[in-house]
Short mmCIF file of C-alpha atoms in Angstrom, two decimals:
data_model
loop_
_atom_site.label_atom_id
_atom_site.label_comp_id
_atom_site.label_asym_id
_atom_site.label_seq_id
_atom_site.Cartn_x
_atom_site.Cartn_y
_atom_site.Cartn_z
CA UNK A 29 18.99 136.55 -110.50
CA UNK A 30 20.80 134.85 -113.69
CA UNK A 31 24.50 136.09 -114.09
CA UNK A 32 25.71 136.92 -117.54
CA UNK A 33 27.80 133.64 -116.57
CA UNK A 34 25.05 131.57 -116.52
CA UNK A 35 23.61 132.95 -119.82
CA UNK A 36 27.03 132.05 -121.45
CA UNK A 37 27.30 128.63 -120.26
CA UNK A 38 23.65 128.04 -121.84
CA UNK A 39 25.00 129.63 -125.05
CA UNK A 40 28.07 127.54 -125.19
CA UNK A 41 26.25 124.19 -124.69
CA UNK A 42 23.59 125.13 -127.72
CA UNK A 43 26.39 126.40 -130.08
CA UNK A 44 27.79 123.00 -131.06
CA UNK A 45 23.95 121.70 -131.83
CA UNK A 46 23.76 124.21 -134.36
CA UNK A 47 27.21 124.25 -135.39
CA UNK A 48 26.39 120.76 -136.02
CA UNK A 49 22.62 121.31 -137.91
CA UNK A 50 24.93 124.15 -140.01
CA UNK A 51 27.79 122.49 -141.14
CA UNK A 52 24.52 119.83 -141.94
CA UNK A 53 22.58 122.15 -144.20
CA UNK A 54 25.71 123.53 -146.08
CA UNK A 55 27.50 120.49 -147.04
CA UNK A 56 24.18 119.95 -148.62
CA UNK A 57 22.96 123.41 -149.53
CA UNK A 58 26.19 125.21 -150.75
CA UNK A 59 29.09 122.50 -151.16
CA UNK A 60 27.31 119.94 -152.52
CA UNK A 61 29.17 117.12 -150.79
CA UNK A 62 26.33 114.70 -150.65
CA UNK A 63 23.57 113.66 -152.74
CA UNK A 64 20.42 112.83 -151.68
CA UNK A 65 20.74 108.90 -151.84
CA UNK A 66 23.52 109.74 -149.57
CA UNK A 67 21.50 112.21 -147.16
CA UNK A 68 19.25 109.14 -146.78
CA UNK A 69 22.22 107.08 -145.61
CA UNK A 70 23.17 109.27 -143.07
CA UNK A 71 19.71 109.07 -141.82
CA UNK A 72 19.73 106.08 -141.81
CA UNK A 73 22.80 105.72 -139.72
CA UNK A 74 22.13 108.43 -137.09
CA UNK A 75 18.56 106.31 -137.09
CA UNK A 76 19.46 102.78 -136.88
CA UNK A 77 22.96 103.21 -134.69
CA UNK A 78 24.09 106.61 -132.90
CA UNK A 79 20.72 107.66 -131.85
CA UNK A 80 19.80 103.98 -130.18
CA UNK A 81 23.03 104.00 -128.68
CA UNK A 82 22.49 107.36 -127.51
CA UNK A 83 19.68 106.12 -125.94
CA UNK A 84 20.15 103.14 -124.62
CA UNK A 85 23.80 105.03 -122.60
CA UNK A 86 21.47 107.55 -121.01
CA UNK A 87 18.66 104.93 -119.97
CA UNK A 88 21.32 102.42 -119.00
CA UNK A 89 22.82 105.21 -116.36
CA UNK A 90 19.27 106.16 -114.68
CA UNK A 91 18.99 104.60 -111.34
CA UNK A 92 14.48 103.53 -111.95
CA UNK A 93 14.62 102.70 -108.37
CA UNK A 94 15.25 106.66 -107.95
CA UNK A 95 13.13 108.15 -109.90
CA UNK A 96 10.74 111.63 -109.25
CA UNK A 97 7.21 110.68 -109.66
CA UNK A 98 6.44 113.85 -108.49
CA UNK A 99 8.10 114.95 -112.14
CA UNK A 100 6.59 112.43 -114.28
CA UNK A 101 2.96 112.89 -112.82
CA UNK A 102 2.97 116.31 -113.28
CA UNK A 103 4.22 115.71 -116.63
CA UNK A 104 1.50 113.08 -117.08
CA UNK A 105 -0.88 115.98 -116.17
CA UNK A 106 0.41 118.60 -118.31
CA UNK A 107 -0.09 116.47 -121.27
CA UNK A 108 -3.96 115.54 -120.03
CA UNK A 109 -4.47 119.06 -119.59
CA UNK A 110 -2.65 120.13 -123.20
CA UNK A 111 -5.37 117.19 -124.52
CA UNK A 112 -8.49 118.66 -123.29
CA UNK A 113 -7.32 122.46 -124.13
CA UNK A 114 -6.47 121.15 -127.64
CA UNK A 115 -9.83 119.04 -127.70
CA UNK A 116 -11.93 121.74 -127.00
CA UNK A 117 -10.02 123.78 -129.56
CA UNK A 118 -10.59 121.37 -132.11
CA UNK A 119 -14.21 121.63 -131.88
CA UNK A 120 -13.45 124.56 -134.15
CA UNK A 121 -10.46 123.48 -136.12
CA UNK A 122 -10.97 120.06 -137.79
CA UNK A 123 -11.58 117.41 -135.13
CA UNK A 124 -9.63 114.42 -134.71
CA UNK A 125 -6.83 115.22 -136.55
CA UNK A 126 -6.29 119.07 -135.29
CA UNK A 127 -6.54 117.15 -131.74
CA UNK A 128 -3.44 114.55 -132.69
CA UNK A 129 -1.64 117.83 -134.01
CA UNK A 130 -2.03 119.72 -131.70
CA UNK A 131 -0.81 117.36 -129.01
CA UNK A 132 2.30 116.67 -130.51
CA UNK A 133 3.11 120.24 -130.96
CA UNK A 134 2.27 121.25 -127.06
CA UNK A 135 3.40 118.01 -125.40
CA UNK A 136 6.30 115.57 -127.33
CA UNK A 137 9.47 117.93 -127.48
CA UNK A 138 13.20 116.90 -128.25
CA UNK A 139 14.20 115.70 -124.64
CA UNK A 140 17.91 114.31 -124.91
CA UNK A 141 19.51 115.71 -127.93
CA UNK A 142 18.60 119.30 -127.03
CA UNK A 143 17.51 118.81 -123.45
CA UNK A 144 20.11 116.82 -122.22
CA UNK A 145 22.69 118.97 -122.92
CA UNK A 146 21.07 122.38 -122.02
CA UNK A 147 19.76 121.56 -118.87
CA UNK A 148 23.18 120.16 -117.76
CA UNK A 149 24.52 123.83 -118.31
CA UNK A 150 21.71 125.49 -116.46
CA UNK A 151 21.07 123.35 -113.92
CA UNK A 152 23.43 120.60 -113.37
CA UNK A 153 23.68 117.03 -113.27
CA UNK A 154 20.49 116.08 -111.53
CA UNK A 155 18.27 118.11 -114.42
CA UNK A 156 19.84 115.97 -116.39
CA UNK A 157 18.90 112.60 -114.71
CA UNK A 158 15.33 113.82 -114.92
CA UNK A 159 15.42 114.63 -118.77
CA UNK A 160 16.13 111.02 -118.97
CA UNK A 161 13.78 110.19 -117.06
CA UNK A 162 11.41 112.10 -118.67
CA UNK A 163 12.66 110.77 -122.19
CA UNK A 164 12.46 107.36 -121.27
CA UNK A 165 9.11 107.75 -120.29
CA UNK A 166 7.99 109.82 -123.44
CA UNK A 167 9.48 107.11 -125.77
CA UNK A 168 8.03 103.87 -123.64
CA UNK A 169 4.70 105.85 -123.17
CA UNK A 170 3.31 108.94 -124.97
CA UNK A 171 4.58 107.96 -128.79
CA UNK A 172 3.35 104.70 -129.05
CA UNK A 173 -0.10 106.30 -127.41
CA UNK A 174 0.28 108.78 -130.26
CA UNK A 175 0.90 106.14 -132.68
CA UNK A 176 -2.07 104.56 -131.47
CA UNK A 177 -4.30 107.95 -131.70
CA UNK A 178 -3.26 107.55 -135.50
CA UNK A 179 -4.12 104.11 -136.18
CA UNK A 180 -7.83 104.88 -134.51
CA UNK A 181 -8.32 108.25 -136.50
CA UNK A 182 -7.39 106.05 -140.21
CA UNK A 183 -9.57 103.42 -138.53
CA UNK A 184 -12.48 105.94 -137.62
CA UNK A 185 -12.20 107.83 -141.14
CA UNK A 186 -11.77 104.71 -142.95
CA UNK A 187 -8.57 104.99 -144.34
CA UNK A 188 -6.72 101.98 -146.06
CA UNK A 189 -3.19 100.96 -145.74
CA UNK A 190 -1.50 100.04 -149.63
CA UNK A 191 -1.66 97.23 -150.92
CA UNK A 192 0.98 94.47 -149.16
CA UNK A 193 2.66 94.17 -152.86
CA UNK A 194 3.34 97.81 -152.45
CA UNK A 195 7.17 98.38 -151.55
CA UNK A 196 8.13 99.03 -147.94
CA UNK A 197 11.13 100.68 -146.42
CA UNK A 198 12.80 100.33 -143.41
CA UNK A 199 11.29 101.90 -140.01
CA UNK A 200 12.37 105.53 -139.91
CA UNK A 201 14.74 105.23 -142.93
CA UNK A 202 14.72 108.09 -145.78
CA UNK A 203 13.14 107.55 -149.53
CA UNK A 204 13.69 110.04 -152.26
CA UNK A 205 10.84 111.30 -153.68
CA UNK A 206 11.29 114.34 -156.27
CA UNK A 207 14.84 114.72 -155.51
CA UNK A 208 13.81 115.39 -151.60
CA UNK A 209 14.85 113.09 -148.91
CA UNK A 210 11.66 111.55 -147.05
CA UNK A 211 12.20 110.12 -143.85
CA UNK A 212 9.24 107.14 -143.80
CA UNK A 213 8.07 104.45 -140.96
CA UNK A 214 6.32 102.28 -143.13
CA UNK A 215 4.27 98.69 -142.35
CA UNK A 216 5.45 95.69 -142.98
CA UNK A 217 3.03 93.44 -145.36
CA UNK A 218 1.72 91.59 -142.54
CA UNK A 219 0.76 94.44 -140.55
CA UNK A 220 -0.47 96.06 -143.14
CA UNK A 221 -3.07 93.09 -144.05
CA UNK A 222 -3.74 93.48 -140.15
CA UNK A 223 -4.89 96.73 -140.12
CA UNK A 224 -7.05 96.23 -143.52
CA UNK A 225 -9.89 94.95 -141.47
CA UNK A 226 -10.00 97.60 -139.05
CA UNK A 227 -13.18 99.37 -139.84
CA UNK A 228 -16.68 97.92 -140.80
CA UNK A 229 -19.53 99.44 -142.13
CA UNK A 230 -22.91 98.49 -142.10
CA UNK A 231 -23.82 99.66 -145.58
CA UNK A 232 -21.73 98.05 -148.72
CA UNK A 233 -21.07 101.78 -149.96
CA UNK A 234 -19.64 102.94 -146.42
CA UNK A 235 -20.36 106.38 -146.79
CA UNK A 236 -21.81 108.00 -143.67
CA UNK A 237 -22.23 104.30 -142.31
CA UNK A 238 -21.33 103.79 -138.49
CA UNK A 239 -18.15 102.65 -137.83
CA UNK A 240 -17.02 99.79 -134.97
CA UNK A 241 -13.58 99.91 -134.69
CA UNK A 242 -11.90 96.74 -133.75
CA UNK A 243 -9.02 97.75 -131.01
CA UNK A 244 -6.65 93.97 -131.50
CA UNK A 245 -5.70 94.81 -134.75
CA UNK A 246 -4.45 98.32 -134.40
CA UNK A 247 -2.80 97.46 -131.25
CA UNK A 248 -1.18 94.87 -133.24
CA UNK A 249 0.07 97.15 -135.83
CA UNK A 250 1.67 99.57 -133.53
CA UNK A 251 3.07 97.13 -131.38
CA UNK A 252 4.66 96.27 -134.40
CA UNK A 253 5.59 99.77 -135.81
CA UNK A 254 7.43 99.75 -132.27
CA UNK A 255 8.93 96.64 -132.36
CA UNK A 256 10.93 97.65 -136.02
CA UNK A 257 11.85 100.82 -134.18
CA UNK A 258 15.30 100.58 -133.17
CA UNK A 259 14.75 103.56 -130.23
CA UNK A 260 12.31 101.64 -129.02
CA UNK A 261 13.87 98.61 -128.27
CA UNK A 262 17.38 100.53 -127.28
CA UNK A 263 15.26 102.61 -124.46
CA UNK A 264 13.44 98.96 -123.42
CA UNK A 265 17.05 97.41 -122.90
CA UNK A 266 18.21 100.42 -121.18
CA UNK A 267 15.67 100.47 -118.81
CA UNK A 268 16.16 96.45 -118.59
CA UNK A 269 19.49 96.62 -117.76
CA UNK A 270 19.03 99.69 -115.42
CA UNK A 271 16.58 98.23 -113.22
CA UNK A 272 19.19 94.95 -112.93
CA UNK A 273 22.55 96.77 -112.80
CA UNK A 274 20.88 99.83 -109.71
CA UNK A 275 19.04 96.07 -108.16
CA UNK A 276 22.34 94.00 -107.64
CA UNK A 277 25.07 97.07 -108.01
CA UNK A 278 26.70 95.18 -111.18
CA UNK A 279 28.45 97.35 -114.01
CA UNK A 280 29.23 96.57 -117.25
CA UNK A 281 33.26 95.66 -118.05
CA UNK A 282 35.35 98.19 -119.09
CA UNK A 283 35.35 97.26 -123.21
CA UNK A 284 31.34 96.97 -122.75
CA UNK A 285 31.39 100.69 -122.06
CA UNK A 286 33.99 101.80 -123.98
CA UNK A 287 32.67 100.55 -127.30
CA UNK A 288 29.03 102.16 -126.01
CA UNK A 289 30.30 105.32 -125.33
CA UNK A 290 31.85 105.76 -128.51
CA UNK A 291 28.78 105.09 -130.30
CA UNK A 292 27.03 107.30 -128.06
CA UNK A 293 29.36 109.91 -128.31
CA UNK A 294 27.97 110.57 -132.05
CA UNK A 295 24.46 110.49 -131.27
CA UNK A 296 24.20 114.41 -131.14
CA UNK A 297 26.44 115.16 -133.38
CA UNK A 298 24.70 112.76 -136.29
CA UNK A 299 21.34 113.88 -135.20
CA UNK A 300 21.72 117.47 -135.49
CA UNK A 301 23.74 117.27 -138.65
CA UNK A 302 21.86 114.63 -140.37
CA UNK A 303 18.58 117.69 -139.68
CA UNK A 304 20.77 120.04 -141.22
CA UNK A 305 21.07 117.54 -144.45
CA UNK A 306 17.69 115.95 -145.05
CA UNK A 307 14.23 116.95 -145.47
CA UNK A 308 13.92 119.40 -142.58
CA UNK A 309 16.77 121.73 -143.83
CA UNK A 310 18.60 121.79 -146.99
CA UNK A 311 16.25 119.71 -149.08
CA UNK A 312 12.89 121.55 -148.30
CA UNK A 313 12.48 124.85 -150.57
CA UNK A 314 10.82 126.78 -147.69
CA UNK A 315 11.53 126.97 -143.78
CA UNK A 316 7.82 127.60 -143.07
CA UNK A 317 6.17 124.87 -145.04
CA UNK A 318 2.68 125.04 -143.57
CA UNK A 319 2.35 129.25 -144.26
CA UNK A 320 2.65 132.16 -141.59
CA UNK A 321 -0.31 131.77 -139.76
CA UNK A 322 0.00 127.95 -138.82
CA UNK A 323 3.55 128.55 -137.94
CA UNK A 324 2.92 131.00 -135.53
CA UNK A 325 -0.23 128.75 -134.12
CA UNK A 326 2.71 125.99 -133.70
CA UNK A 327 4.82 128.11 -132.52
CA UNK A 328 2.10 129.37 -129.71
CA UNK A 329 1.65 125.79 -128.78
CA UNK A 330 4.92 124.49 -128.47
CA UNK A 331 6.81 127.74 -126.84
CA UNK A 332 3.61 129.11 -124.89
CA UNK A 333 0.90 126.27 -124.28
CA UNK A 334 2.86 123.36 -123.56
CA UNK A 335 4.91 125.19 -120.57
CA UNK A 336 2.04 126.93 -119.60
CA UNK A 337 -0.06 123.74 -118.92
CA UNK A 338 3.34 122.15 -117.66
CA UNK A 339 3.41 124.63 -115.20
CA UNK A 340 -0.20 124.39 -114.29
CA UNK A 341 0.46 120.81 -113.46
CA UNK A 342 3.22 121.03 -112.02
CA UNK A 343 2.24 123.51 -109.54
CA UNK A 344 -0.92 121.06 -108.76
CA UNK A 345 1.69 118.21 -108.10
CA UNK A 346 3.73 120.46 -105.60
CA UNK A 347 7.02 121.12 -107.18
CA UNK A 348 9.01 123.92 -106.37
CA UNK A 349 12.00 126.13 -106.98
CA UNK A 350 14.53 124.56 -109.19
CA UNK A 351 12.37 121.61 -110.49
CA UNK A 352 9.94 123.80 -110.98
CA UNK A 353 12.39 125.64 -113.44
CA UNK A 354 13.16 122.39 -114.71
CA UNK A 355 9.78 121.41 -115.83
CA UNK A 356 8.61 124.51 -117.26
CA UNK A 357 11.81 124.94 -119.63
CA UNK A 358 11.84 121.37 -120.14
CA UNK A 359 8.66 121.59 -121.96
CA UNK A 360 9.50 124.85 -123.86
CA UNK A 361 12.86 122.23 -125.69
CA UNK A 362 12.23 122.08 -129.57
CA UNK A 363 9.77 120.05 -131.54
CA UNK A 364 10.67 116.04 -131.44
CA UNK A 365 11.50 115.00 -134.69
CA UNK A 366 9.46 111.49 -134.42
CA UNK A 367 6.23 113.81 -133.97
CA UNK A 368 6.88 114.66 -137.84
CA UNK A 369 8.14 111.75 -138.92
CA UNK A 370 4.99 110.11 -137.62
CA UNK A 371 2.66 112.94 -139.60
CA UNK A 372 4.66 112.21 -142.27
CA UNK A 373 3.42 108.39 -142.62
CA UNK A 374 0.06 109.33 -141.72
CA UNK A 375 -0.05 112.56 -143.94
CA UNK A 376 -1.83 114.50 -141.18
CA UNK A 377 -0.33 118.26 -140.96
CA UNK A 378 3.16 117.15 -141.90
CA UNK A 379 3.79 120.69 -142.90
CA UNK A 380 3.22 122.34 -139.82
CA UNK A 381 5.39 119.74 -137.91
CA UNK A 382 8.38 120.08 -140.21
CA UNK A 383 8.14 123.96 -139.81
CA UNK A 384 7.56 123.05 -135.96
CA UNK A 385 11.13 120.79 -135.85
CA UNK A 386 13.11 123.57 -138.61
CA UNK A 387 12.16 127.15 -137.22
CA UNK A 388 11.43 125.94 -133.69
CA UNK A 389 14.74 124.05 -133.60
CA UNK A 390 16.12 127.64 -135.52
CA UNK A 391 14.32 129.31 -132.68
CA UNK A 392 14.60 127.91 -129.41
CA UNK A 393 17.92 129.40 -128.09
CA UNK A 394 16.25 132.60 -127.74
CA UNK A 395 13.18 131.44 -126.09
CA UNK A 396 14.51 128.67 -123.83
CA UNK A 397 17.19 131.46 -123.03
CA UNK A 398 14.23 133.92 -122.09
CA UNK A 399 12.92 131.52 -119.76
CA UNK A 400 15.60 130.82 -118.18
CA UNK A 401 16.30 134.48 -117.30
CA UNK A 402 12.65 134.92 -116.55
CA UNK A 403 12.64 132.03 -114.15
CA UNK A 404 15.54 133.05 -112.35
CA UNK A 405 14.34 136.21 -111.63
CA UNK A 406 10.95 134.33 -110.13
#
């Protein structure tokens, strides 16, 4: 049974998020203190510097050699079964695209900036080792397979990247586009003339023509998308330096850490109140973007089928008590950010995953907290 302690300590490690994501949307939304050129910077540095930082701490401090396979399998099968129940849903619901969707809604949640520091309060230290773990895995594996999924569905439909004289932003940086900041992940000109060749037809009109879809190229432009991503790269060295560090017990010295830590420190912080100041908050005229009744349907897949197929799998893997817990809430966390940010380049349901990040970021005390209780009572 879950004390009223227990409830508060939850509480009290959520609180500062959105204390954070407030004091966010009103210095935008009511004080006026930045602009949005200068939302765009602070994007920009929660982006390019705390959040890698962020990352790379965590990574660096999980022992591999440790890890719970048990955990990541089942998570591994959770997110098969979540792709099959979505696929078969699809069938109905616009194909492809409603499959890509609906994945990221039920399967990619925000693992360390929410995760991290409300599993610590429910379950200790060691559910926080496995939301690394977890991360880690998420950003090495299941977003550059999403990215991936993209590339082939442009390929399949035919779609063609702009022109290499067209102008390109940073990875993950912010453009303003009708006074809104728009966070973008955008090609460089070579990989754009990469991907250009990705789909032939055998007709010269290509209408209704069969497609063959040549895999090197669009593995080429993610690998690149990934390479420009600084989280990426942060998590790789992480894990790098993990796998030396737990192999030959070495640490880093003292001002190595310290200057880390310091940038890590602000990783939260910046992300939550750079949501609060961009796109996702203050700049967007409505919280539900996408309407009532595909809110609710991401909602439904994010809060109900992506712990209920976590569970399923993770029951089928043999995890029990605690973990158990673990798994289910873990997958119940709010939307990950990169899923919109990536719908956003693509312009595939962007409005359903920006609702998905605001009102199921807005959302998710009460429902993780509900869980918890629920769980505890199990």
């Amino acid at each position: 049974m879950i004390a009223w302690g227990d409830i508060y300590k939850v509480v009290a490690a959520m609180a500062p998020l959105y204390f954070a994501l407030g004091l966010g949307y009103g210095s935008v939304r009511w004080w006026r203190f930045f602009t949005p050129e200068q939302c765009g910077a602070i994007n920009t540095l929660a982006v390019h510097l705390s959040m890698p930082f962020y990352n790379f701490d965590f990574a660096a401090r999980t022992d591999p050699y440790s890890m719970n396979y048990r955990v990541l399998a089942a998570d591994a099968v959770s997110k098969a079964l979540a792709v099959v129940a979505v696929a078969a849903w699809a069938r109905w619901c616009g194909g492809g695209g409603a499959i890509i969707t609906g994945f990221s809604l039920a399967a990619l949640n925000n693992t360390l900036v929410v995760g991290a520091p409300l599993l610590d309060a429910m379950y200790g230290q060691w559910a926080v080792d496995l939301i690394v773990q977890l991360a880690v895995v998420q950003g090495l594996v299941w977003f550059p397979l999403l990215l991936l999924a993209f590339e082939l569905r442009n390929a399949w439909i035919g779609i063609v990247p702009p022109p290499p004289s067209a102008d390109v932003e940073s990875p993950m940086s912010c453009a303003v586009v009708n006074g809104r900041v728009e966070p973008v992940l955008s090609l460089s000109p070579s990989a754009e003339k990469d991907g250009a060749g990705d789909v032939e037809t055998t007709d010269a009109e290509g209408a209704d023509a069969p497609k063959r879809i040549r895999l090197w190229p669009i593995v080429k432009t993610v690998g690149m998308k990934l390479a420009r991503n600084p989280n990426v790269y942060a998590s790789v060295l992480g894990v790098a330096w993990a796998c030396v560090a737990y192999r030959w017990h070495l640490s880093m010295p003292g001002i190595v850490t310290g200057s880390l830590q310091i940038m890590s420190s602000t990783g939260t912080a910046m992300s939550m109140f750079s949501m609060g100041t961009r796109l996702f908050m203050a700049q967007q005229e409505k919280t539900i973007a996408c309407g009532a009744g595909l809110a609710a349907l991401g909602m439904a897949l994010r809060f109900v089928a992506g712990p209920v197929a976590t569970m399923v799998g993770a029951v089928a893997l043999g995890l029990r008590g605690d973990v158990l817990r673990l798994a289910i809430i873990q997958a119940a966390l709010p939307q990950s950010i990169t899923t919109f940010v990536f719908a956003k380049e693509y312009g595939l349901h962007a409005d359903v995953l920006s609702t998905a990040v605001i009102f199921g970021t807005l959302v998710s005390l009460p429902v993780l907290l509900a869980y918890y209780a629920a769980l505890g009572i199990v």
